[in-house]
Amino acid sequence: MDVILSMPWPLRPEAEKAFLMRCRELAEQGEERVLIRCDETPHPSTRVLTLLLNIAHLAPYGPPQWRVIDAQENLLEALRLTGLDHWFKNGTDEEAVA
């Protein structure tokens, strides 16, 4: 079963920490498919990319098959440019963020 999490927006320290803790719990439980919905995220701010990088660092605990869904093109492009597309694949593309 897929787990869908919505990226908190706006990112505030408390919400960011709670979101990362939830992701850590899911990774430690071995959830294979986690969909991170980014429909409320208007732009790829440094905080958004840092949060996604911190989630990518959870990979030793869980599989790197998590997906970013409902993201705007500028966030998807930022994932490609930073190399995070290797960890967060688009929900419609099995090979890379598209």
CSV table of N, CA and C in Angstrom, one decimal, residues 36-43 67-77 90-91 98:
chain,number,residue,atom,x,y,z
A,36,ILE,N,5.5,11.6,-1.8
A,36,ILE,CA,5.6,12.9,-1.2
A,36,ILE,C,4.9,13.9,-2.1
A,37,ARG,N,3.7,14.4,-1.7
A,37,ARG,CA,3.0,15.3,-2.5
A,37,ARG,C,3.5,16.7,-2.3
A,38,CYS,N,3.8,17.4,-3.4
A,38,CYS,CA,4.4,18.8,-3.3
A,38,CYS,C,3.5,19.8,-4.0
A,39,ASP,N,2.2,19.6,-4.0
A,39,ASP,CA,1.3,20.4,-4.7
A,39,ASP,C,1.2,21.8,-4.1
A,40,GLU,N,1.5,22.0,-2.8
A,40,GLU,CA,1.5,23.3,-2.2
A,40,GLU,C,2.8,24.0,-2.2
A,41,THR,N,3.8,23.4,-2.7
A,41,THR,CA,5.2,23.9,-2.7
A,41,THR,C,5.3,24.8,-3.9
A,42,PRO,N,5.3,26.1,-3.8
A,42,PRO,CA,5.4,27.0,-5.0
A,42,PRO,C,6.7,27.1,-5.7
A,43,HIS,N,7.8,26.9,-5.0
A,43,HIS,CA,9.1,27.0,-5.6
A,43,HIS,C,10.1,26.2,-4.8
A,67,ARG,N,8.7,8.6,-4.1
A,67,ARG,CA,8.3,9.4,-5.3
A,67,ARG,C,7.9,10.8,-4.8
A,68,VAL,N,8.2,11.8,-5.6
A,68,VAL,CA,7.7,13.2,-5.5
A,68,VAL,C,6.5,13.2,-6.5
A,69,ILE,N,5.3,13.6,-6.0
A,69,ILE,CA,4.2,13.7,-6.9
A,69,ILE,C,3.6,15.1,-6.8
A,70,ASP,N,2.8,15.5,-7.9
A,70,ASP,CA,2.1,16.7,-7.9
A,70,ASP,C,3.0,17.9,-7.7
A,71,ALA,N,4.2,17.8,-8.2
A,71,ALA,CA,5.2,19.0,-8.0
A,71,ALA,C,5.2,19.8,-9.3
A,72,GLN,N,5.5,21.1,-9.1
A,72,GLN,CA,5.6,22.0,-10.2
A,72,GLN,C,6.9,21.8,-10.9
A,73,GLU,N,6.9,22.2,-12.2
A,73,GLU,CA,8.1,21.9,-13.0
A,73,GLU,C,9.4,22.5,-12.4
A,74,ASN,N,9.3,23.6,-11.8
A,74,ASN,CA,10.5,24.2,-11.3
A,74,ASN,C,11.1,23.4,-10.1
A,75,LEU,N,10.3,22.7,-9.3
A,75,LEU,CA,10.8,21.8,-8.3
A,75,LEU,C,11.4,20.6,-8.9
A,76,LEU,N,10.7,20.0,-9.9
A,76,LEU,CA,11.3,18.9,-10.6
A,76,LEU,C,12.6,19.2,-11.3
A,77,GLU,N,12.7,20.3,-11.9
A,77,GLU,CA,14.0,20.7,-12.5
A,77,GLU,C,15.1,20.9,-11.4
A,90,ASN,N,9.6,10.8,-10.2
A,90,ASN,CA,8.3,11.3,-10.4
A,90,ASN,C,7.3,10.1,-10.4
A,91,GLY,N,6.1,10.3,-9.9
A,91,GLY,CA,5.1,9.3,-9.8
A,91,GLY,C,4.7,8.6,-11.1
A,98,ALA,N,10.6,13.4,-14.1
A,98,ALA,CA,10.3,13.9,-15.4
A,98,ALA,C,9.4,15.1,-15.3
